Each structure stands twice: as C-alpha cells, then as structure tokens.
Amino acid sequence: MRLKGKKIVSLVHHDFEDLELWYPILRLKEEGAVVHLAGENAQEKYIGKYGVPAISDYSYRDIIGEVYDAILVPGGWAPDKIRRFSEVISLIHHFEENKKPIGQICHAGWVLISAKVLLGKKVTSTPGIKDDMENAGATWLDEPVVVDGHLVSSRRPPDLPDYMREFIKVIEQL
C-alpha cells in the first residue's frame, strides 16, 4: 500500500481510451490511493471507445486542486473534449505550479497543450500528436514513458505497465 493516504483525480469524457482510463485507476487503488473520477457532470455515465462505461464522481467544477496529490488525463478522443473546459485548464495550472504529479497518456497531451504547460518539457505521446507536442515547445521522445520532474507521459496501452510504475514512483516522492 505504497500510496495509502494519497488522493488522485482522473479526468473523463466520452470516447476515452478504455485501458488508459481504467488500468491507471485500478493500479493506483491497488497501491492504496483514493481515486476520484471527474467529468463534465457529476454522476454522469461516460462511454469509452470500446464501450466500457465510467461514472464520474464529481464534475470538473467540483474539483479543488489543493485536495489532490496528483492528476491523471486519459487518452482516446476524450482529451479533445476535456481541454475545452476552463475548470480543467485551471486544474492543470494548479498541478503544474505546485509541482504535483501530472500523468498523461496517448492523446492526453492535447489537454496540457491547451493549458500551455509544455514549454521546455520532455514528453512522449501517441506519435499522432508528436507535432502538436513539439509546436507547444516540448521535446518529444519516442519512449514508453518519459518522466520530467512531476510530469509523467506515456504513448499508448502497451506502455501502461511502464507508465504506472513511474507515475507511482513520482507520487511516492511527495
């Protein structure tokens, strides 16, 4: 129970990549963390790309960054929706400014791009948004997981074990 007492918020919206949402949540819970799911609306059912549902605990506007130790942004097509909410952008700024762990995988980089927090960072993502990441000022690396301080990024579902191993280590250092 390496993360007992830690609280993590994971963001969700329709068309999330099923494994990229659920695998991290389950791994963090296995380590003793409390994980809340935040969506556009509280208690809303969101459906992943492959049909797996997720029901949000809270809405984005209900989340207070000071209460949480880390934030996760899943991939899939959901990040293109998630990044449109000013509350989400404010949350990402809070975690960035306070150097709290931020986890992003696959297309989740779009949220960090919209928050304008990637300048000078080393990251990875799905190769499909490599240019977007570089245009936001990041150095993109084609590796399973990249850790740059409190920012942990990963490419796609086969990289999930590496991603979570490193994300958990970063949370442990709090």
Short mmCIF file of C-alpha atoms in Angstrom, two decimals:
data_model
loop_
_atom_site.label_atom_id
_atom_site.label_comp_id
_atom_site.label_asym_id
_atom_site.label_seq_id
_atom_site.Cartn_x
_atom_site.Cartn_y
_atom_site.Cartn_z
CA MET A 1 0.00 0.00 0.00
CA ARG A 2 2.61 2.49 -1.14
CA LEU A 3 0.06 5.26 -1.81
CA LYS A 4 -2.11 4.97 1.29
CA GLY A 5 -3.48 8.41 2.15
CA LYS A 6 -2.89 9.83 -1.34
CA LYS A 7 -5.77 11.29 -3.35
CA ILE A 8 -5.74 11.34 -7.14
CA VAL A 9 -8.25 12.79 -9.57
CA SER A 10 -8.68 11.28 -13.01
CA LEU A 11 -10.46 13.21 -15.75
CA VAL A 12 -13.02 11.58 -18.05
CA HIS A 13 -15.26 12.37 -21.01
CA HIS A 14 -16.90 10.34 -23.75
CA ASP A 15 -14.64 8.33 -26.07
CA PHE A 16 -11.82 7.87 -23.54
CA GLU A 17 -9.44 5.02 -24.32
CA ASP A 18 -10.79 2.31 -22.04
CA LEU A 19 -7.47 0.83 -20.87
CA GLU A 20 -5.83 4.24 -20.48
CA LEU A 21 -8.55 5.28 -18.03
CA TRP A 22 -9.15 2.05 -16.10
CA TYR A 23 -5.68 0.49 -15.85
CA PRO A 24 -4.20 3.54 -14.02
CA ILE A 25 -7.21 3.86 -11.73
CA LEU A 26 -7.05 0.20 -10.73
CA ARG A 27 -3.26 0.24 -10.21
CA LEU A 28 -3.47 3.33 -8.01
CA LYS A 29 -6.27 1.78 -5.96
CA GLU A 30 -4.19 -1.39 -5.57
CA GLU A 31 -1.49 0.80 -4.03
CA GLY A 32 -3.97 2.27 -1.54
CA ALA A 33 -4.76 5.61 -3.20
CA VAL A 34 -8.21 7.13 -3.26
CA VAL A 35 -9.10 7.91 -6.88
CA HIS A 36 -11.97 10.16 -7.90
CA LEU A 37 -13.29 10.45 -11.43
CA ALA A 38 -14.26 13.94 -12.65
CA GLY A 39 -16.29 14.60 -15.78
CA GLU A 40 -18.27 17.43 -17.30
CA ASN A 41 -21.11 16.50 -14.93
CA ALA A 42 -21.18 14.59 -11.65
CA GLN A 43 -22.75 11.13 -11.67
CA GLU A 44 -22.77 11.02 -15.48
CA LYS A 45 -22.06 7.82 -17.41
CA TYR A 46 -19.28 8.21 -19.96
CA ILE A 47 -18.62 5.53 -22.55
CA GLY A 48 -15.12 4.60 -23.69
CA LYS A 49 -14.05 3.98 -27.29
CA TYR A 50 -14.63 0.26 -26.84
CA GLY A 51 -17.85 0.53 -24.84
CA VAL A 52 -16.61 0.33 -21.26
CA PRO A 53 -18.56 2.77 -19.07
CA ALA A 54 -17.28 5.07 -16.34
CA ILE A 55 -19.46 7.10 -13.98
CA SER A 56 -17.99 10.36 -12.73
CA ASP A 57 -17.89 11.04 -9.01
CA TYR A 58 -17.68 14.80 -9.48
CA SER A 59 -17.87 17.48 -12.14
CA TYR A 60 -14.74 19.34 -13.22
CA ARG A 61 -16.03 22.46 -11.43
CA ASP A 62 -16.32 20.50 -8.14
CA ILE A 63 -12.63 19.55 -8.04
CA ILE A 64 -10.37 21.61 -5.77
CA GLY A 65 -6.74 21.05 -6.73
CA GLU A 66 -5.45 21.57 -3.18
CA VAL A 67 -7.33 18.43 -2.07
CA TYR A 68 -5.48 16.16 -4.52
CA ASP A 69 -1.92 14.87 -4.69
CA ALA A 70 -1.93 14.03 -8.42
CA ILE A 71 -3.99 14.23 -11.60
CA LEU A 72 -4.42 11.79 -14.50
CA VAL A 73 -5.52 12.59 -18.03
CA PRO A 74 -6.55 9.56 -20.12
CA GLY A 75 -6.16 9.27 -23.86
CA GLY A 76 -8.53 8.37 -26.63
CA TRP A 77 -10.64 11.10 -28.17
CA ALA A 78 -11.77 12.40 -24.76
CA PRO A 79 -8.84 14.85 -24.36
CA ASP A 80 -10.13 16.90 -27.28
CA LYS A 81 -13.33 17.43 -25.28
CA ILE A 82 -11.73 17.70 -21.84
CA ARG A 83 -9.41 20.55 -22.89
CA ARG A 84 -12.37 22.79 -23.73
CA PHE A 85 -13.28 23.33 -20.07
CA SER A 86 -11.73 26.30 -18.27
CA GLU A 87 -12.00 24.39 -14.97
CA VAL A 88 -9.75 21.67 -16.37
CA ILE A 89 -7.20 24.18 -17.63
CA SER A 90 -7.17 25.80 -14.17
CA LEU A 91 -6.65 22.39 -12.55
CA ILE A 92 -3.71 21.60 -14.83
CA HIS A 93 -2.21 25.02 -13.96
CA HIS A 94 -2.61 24.27 -10.24
CA PHE A 95 -0.79 20.94 -10.55
CA GLU A 96 1.92 22.46 -12.74
CA GLU A 97 2.52 25.49 -10.48
CA ASN A 98 2.62 23.32 -7.36
CA LYS A 99 4.78 20.63 -9.00
CA LYS A 100 2.23 17.93 -8.19
CA PRO A 101 2.30 14.78 -10.36
CA ILE A 102 0.54 15.03 -13.71
CA GLY A 103 0.04 11.83 -15.68
CA GLN A 104 -0.81 11.92 -19.38
CA ILE A 105 -1.00 9.17 -21.97
CA CYS A 106 -1.63 8.99 -25.71
CA HIS A 107 -3.75 11.97 -26.85
CA ALA A 108 -3.90 13.40 -23.29
CA GLY A 109 -1.11 15.75 -24.32
CA TRP A 110 -3.77 17.86 -26.02
CA VAL A 111 -5.03 18.94 -22.57
CA LEU A 112 -1.55 20.04 -21.49
CA ILE A 113 -1.04 21.81 -24.82
CA SER A 114 -4.24 23.79 -24.26
CA ALA A 115 -3.08 24.60 -20.72
CA LYS A 116 0.21 25.88 -22.21
CA VAL A 117 2.39 24.00 -19.71
CA LEU A 118 4.69 22.04 -22.04
CA LEU A 119 7.28 24.67 -22.95
CA GLY A 120 10.72 23.19 -22.25
CA LYS A 121 9.36 19.83 -21.06
CA LYS A 122 10.42 16.37 -22.22
CA VAL A 123 7.40 14.23 -23.10
CA THR A 124 6.04 11.38 -25.11
CA SER A 125 2.59 10.67 -26.52
CA THR A 126 0.99 8.82 -29.35
CA PRO A 127 3.10 9.63 -32.44
CA GLY A 128 -0.06 11.13 -33.96
CA ILE A 129 0.30 14.27 -31.83
CA LYS A 130 4.10 14.49 -31.87
CA ASP A 131 3.99 17.68 -33.97
CA ASP A 132 1.40 19.22 -31.63
CA MET A 133 3.62 18.50 -28.62
CA GLU A 134 6.70 19.96 -30.31
CA ASN A 135 4.76 23.00 -31.51
CA ALA A 136 3.79 23.59 -27.86
CA GLY A 137 7.50 23.80 -27.01
CA ALA A 138 8.11 20.27 -25.72
CA THR A 139 10.89 17.89 -26.68
CA TRP A 140 9.13 14.72 -27.87
CA LEU A 141 10.77 11.33 -27.27
CA ASP A 142 9.63 8.00 -28.72
CA GLU A 143 9.86 6.04 -25.45
CA PRO A 144 7.32 4.01 -23.44
CA VAL A 145 7.39 6.53 -20.60
CA VAL A 146 9.09 9.87 -20.05
CA VAL A 147 9.47 11.45 -16.62
CA ASP A 148 10.28 15.15 -16.48
CA GLY A 149 10.07 16.16 -12.83
CA HIS A 150 6.43 15.84 -11.82
CA LEU A 151 5.18 15.24 -15.39
CA VAL A 152 4.88 11.59 -16.43
CA SER A 153 3.87 10.84 -20.01
CA SER A 154 3.34 7.67 -22.00
CA ARG A 155 2.49 6.65 -25.56
CA ARG A 156 -0.25 4.01 -25.68
CA PRO A 157 -1.84 0.97 -23.94
CA PRO A 158 1.11 -1.45 -24.34
CA ASP A 159 3.18 1.05 -22.33
CA LEU A 160 0.78 1.15 -19.36
CA PRO A 161 2.91 -1.03 -17.02
CA ASP A 162 5.96 1.26 -17.51
CA TYR A 163 3.76 4.36 -17.21
CA MET A 164 2.18 3.36 -13.94
CA ARG A 165 5.42 2.10 -12.42
CA GLU A 166 6.97 5.56 -12.96
CA PHE A 167 3.83 7.53 -12.04
CA ILE A 168 3.59 5.68 -8.72
CA LYS A 169 7.28 6.40 -8.00
CA VAL A 170 6.71 10.12 -8.63
CA ILE A 171 3.70 10.16 -6.29
CA GLU A 172 5.70 8.34 -3.61
CA GLN A 173 8.26 11.18 -3.63
CA LEU A 174 5.68 13.71 -2.39
#
